[in-house]
């Protein structure tokens, strides 16, 4: 074998020195979709603010429902998060209750937020179990009247690229985690 892979190897593609650098997660792990390439940084920033406001509202509702438990909304490399910390003595007893409150609070905050930000798949079960709790996907649409309701309500559209309706332009993961409080 030669360093180039030998005579049978496919030709190597040259790298583009002007290509944008890959970053894990990116801005709040927001993923532009479909026609989002034409979004301005101002529009993307507005979607990010709406996502963060929705998660903050949900975290505040969880804190109130759990009687002052330590609940925080955060924005990290793997997306937005609602982190609930329970004392060790209460953890086993209240973990499922905390997760249920957080799921419900996220859905209610999305409904209260207006028509542009949605918990994708909210007509079914939008939450995926994770080792520390669950996660869901938020999606934003620019124009509700043009939105693909299959994509919003069920989290997918069976028409794919042939769909004439607007799919969520931006998406962001929300992780809901219940942990044992430190200290």
Short mmCIF file of C-alpha atoms in Angstrom, two decimals:
data_model
loop_
_atom_site.label_atom_id
_atom_site.label_comp_id
_atom_site.label_asym_id
_atom_site.label_seq_id
_atom_site.Cartn_x
_atom_site.Cartn_y
_atom_site.Cartn_z
CA UNK A 1 0.00 0.00 0.00
CA UNK A 2 1.07 3.51 -0.68
CA UNK A 3 0.21 6.55 1.45
CA UNK A 4 -2.31 7.67 -1.18
CA UNK A 5 -4.23 4.40 -0.81
CA UNK A 6 -2.97 2.57 -3.89
CA UNK A 7 -4.17 2.42 -7.47
CA UNK A 8 -7.63 1.10 -6.54
CA UNK A 9 -8.40 3.85 -4.02
CA UNK A 10 -10.89 6.56 -5.02
CA UNK A 11 -9.38 10.00 -5.61
CA UNK A 12 -9.17 12.14 -2.52
CA UNK A 13 -11.30 15.24 -2.31
CA UNK A 14 -9.36 18.41 -1.61
CA UNK A 15 -10.26 20.30 1.53
CA UNK A 16 -11.71 23.79 1.25
CA UNK A 17 -9.65 26.22 3.32
CA UNK A 18 -12.59 28.68 3.30
CA UNK A 19 -15.09 26.19 4.72
CA UNK A 20 -16.75 27.08 8.01
CA UNK A 21 -15.20 25.28 10.98
CA UNK A 22 -17.30 22.53 12.54
CA UNK A 23 -18.31 23.14 16.15
CA UNK A 24 -20.09 20.54 18.31
CA UNK A 25 -23.57 21.69 19.23
CA UNK A 26 -23.03 25.22 17.94
CA UNK A 27 -25.31 27.98 19.15
CA UNK A 28 -27.46 26.19 21.72
CA UNK A 29 -27.29 23.10 19.54
CA UNK A 30 -29.70 24.92 17.24
CA UNK A 31 -30.01 23.20 13.90
CA UNK A 32 -31.16 25.23 10.89
CA UNK A 33 -33.57 23.27 8.71
CA UNK A 34 -34.93 23.58 5.22
CA UNK A 35 -35.20 27.23 4.22
CA UNK A 36 -33.25 28.37 7.26
CA UNK A 37 -30.16 29.03 5.17
CA UNK A 38 -31.76 32.36 4.25
CA UNK A 39 -32.37 33.36 7.88
CA UNK A 40 -30.51 36.40 9.09
CA UNK A 41 -28.44 36.27 12.26
CA UNK A 42 -31.09 38.55 13.78
CA UNK A 43 -33.84 36.00 13.04
CA UNK A 44 -31.73 33.15 14.39
CA UNK A 45 -31.01 35.21 17.51
CA UNK A 46 -34.75 35.84 17.96
CA UNK A 47 -35.46 32.10 17.75
CA UNK A 48 -32.71 31.39 20.29
CA UNK A 49 -34.17 33.97 22.66
CA UNK A 50 -37.63 32.42 22.30
CA UNK A 51 -36.23 28.94 23.00
CA UNK A 52 -34.35 30.19 26.09
CA UNK A 53 -37.37 32.13 27.39
CA UNK A 54 -39.59 29.06 27.01
CA UNK A 55 -37.14 26.86 28.93
CA UNK A 56 -36.74 29.51 31.66
CA UNK A 57 -40.51 29.76 32.06
CA UNK A 58 -40.79 25.97 32.31
CA UNK A 59 -37.98 25.82 34.91
CA UNK A 60 -39.71 28.50 37.01
CA UNK A 61 -42.98 26.55 36.90
CA UNK A 62 -41.19 23.36 37.97
CA UNK A 63 -39.52 25.17 40.87
CA UNK A 64 -42.87 26.50 42.04
CA UNK A 65 -44.58 23.09 41.67
CA UNK A 66 -41.84 21.30 43.61
CA UNK A 67 -41.97 23.71 46.53
CA UNK A 68 -38.69 25.51 46.10
CA UNK A 69 -36.49 22.67 44.85
CA UNK A 70 -33.29 23.81 43.16
CA UNK A 71 -34.31 24.12 39.49
CA UNK A 72 -32.22 25.88 36.89
CA UNK A 73 -32.48 26.59 33.19
CA UNK A 74 -29.18 26.46 31.35
CA UNK A 75 -27.76 26.71 27.86
CA UNK A 76 -24.78 24.51 27.10
CA UNK A 77 -23.00 22.75 24.25
CA UNK A 78 -25.60 19.98 24.06
CA UNK A 79 -28.53 22.38 24.02
CA UNK A 80 -30.88 23.91 26.51
CA UNK A 81 -31.55 22.18 29.81
CA UNK A 82 -33.82 22.16 32.81
CA UNK A 83 -31.84 20.79 35.75
CA UNK A 84 -33.68 19.74 38.92
CA UNK A 85 -31.57 18.96 41.97
CA UNK A 86 -33.18 17.04 44.79
CA UNK A 87 -31.73 16.17 48.21
CA UNK A 88 -30.46 12.61 48.46
CA UNK A 89 -33.12 11.73 51.04
CA UNK A 90 -35.91 12.71 48.61
CA UNK A 91 -34.35 11.67 45.32
CA UNK A 92 -35.84 8.18 44.90
CA UNK A 93 -39.25 9.35 46.07
CA UNK A 94 -39.52 12.53 43.99
CA UNK A 95 -37.50 11.86 40.80
CA UNK A 96 -40.46 10.67 38.72
CA UNK A 97 -42.66 13.45 40.08
CA UNK A 98 -40.03 16.05 39.15
CA UNK A 99 -39.73 14.66 35.62
CA UNK A 100 -43.50 14.67 35.18
CA UNK A 101 -43.73 18.29 36.34
CA UNK A 102 -40.89 19.30 34.01
CA UNK A 103 -42.45 17.59 30.98
CA UNK A 104 -45.81 19.21 31.66
CA UNK A 105 -44.24 22.62 32.31
CA UNK A 106 -42.36 22.53 29.00
CA UNK A 107 -45.52 21.67 27.06
CA UNK A 108 -47.52 24.38 28.86
CA UNK A 109 -44.80 26.99 28.33
CA UNK A 110 -44.77 26.21 24.60
CA UNK A 111 -48.55 26.62 24.39
CA UNK A 112 -48.37 29.89 26.33
CA UNK A 113 -45.43 31.23 24.30
CA UNK A 114 -47.50 31.85 21.20
CA UNK A 115 -47.43 30.39 17.76
CA UNK A 116 -43.80 30.33 16.70
CA UNK A 117 -42.11 27.86 19.07
CA UNK A 118 -43.37 24.29 19.50
CA UNK A 119 -42.37 21.11 21.29
CA UNK A 120 -42.07 18.86 18.25
CA UNK A 121 -44.19 15.75 18.44
CA UNK A 122 -46.37 17.14 21.23
CA UNK A 123 -49.47 15.31 19.97
CA UNK A 124 -47.76 12.01 20.77
CA UNK A 125 -44.89 11.50 23.18
CA UNK A 126 -42.27 14.15 22.40
CA UNK A 127 -39.96 13.04 25.20
CA UNK A 128 -37.13 10.55 24.80
CA UNK A 129 -35.78 8.88 27.94
CA UNK A 130 -32.16 9.61 28.83
CA UNK A 131 -30.02 8.31 31.72
CA UNK A 132 -30.67 11.45 33.78
CA UNK A 133 -34.25 12.19 32.69
CA UNK A 134 -35.48 12.92 29.18
CA UNK A 135 -35.08 15.21 26.20
CA UNK A 136 -37.34 16.85 23.66
CA UNK A 137 -36.92 18.97 20.56
CA UNK A 138 -38.13 22.55 20.19
CA UNK A 139 -38.88 23.85 16.71
CA UNK A 140 -39.57 27.33 15.40
CA UNK A 141 -41.61 28.38 12.39
CA UNK A 142 -41.68 31.86 10.88
CA UNK A 143 -45.29 31.76 9.68
CA UNK A 144 -47.93 29.67 11.46
CA UNK A 145 -50.27 29.87 8.47
CA UNK A 146 -47.66 28.10 6.33
CA UNK A 147 -46.57 25.55 8.96
CA UNK A 148 -46.62 21.80 8.33
CA UNK A 149 -48.76 20.58 11.21
CA UNK A 150 -47.64 16.97 10.75
CA UNK A 151 -44.08 18.06 11.39
CA UNK A 152 -45.04 20.12 14.46
CA UNK A 153 -47.60 17.77 16.00
CA UNK A 154 -45.92 14.44 15.30
CA UNK A 155 -42.26 15.44 14.93
CA UNK A 156 -42.03 14.22 11.33
CA UNK A 157 -43.67 14.73 7.94
CA UNK A 158 -44.39 11.75 5.71
CA UNK A 159 -44.21 14.03 2.64
CA UNK A 160 -40.54 14.84 3.24
CA UNK A 161 -39.01 17.23 0.70
CA UNK A 162 -42.21 17.12 -1.39
CA UNK A 163 -44.16 18.91 1.36
CA UNK A 164 -45.40 22.33 0.35
CA UNK A 165 -45.74 23.49 3.96
CA UNK A 166 -43.06 25.10 6.12
CA UNK A 167 -41.20 22.73 8.42
CA UNK A 168 -39.49 24.10 11.54
CA UNK A 169 -36.73 26.43 10.42
CA UNK A 170 -34.67 25.95 13.57
CA UNK A 171 -34.57 23.24 16.18
CA UNK A 172 -32.97 22.94 19.56
CA UNK A 173 -32.72 20.04 21.98
CA UNK A 174 -34.00 20.52 25.52
CA UNK A 175 -32.64 18.11 28.13
CA UNK A 176 -34.55 17.62 31.37
CA UNK A 177 -32.30 16.24 34.09
CA UNK A 178 -33.01 15.28 37.68
CA UNK A 179 -29.90 14.96 39.81
CA UNK A 180 -28.94 14.53 43.44
CA UNK A 181 -28.12 17.90 44.97
CA UNK A 182 -24.49 18.34 45.90
CA UNK A 183 -23.56 19.04 49.47
#
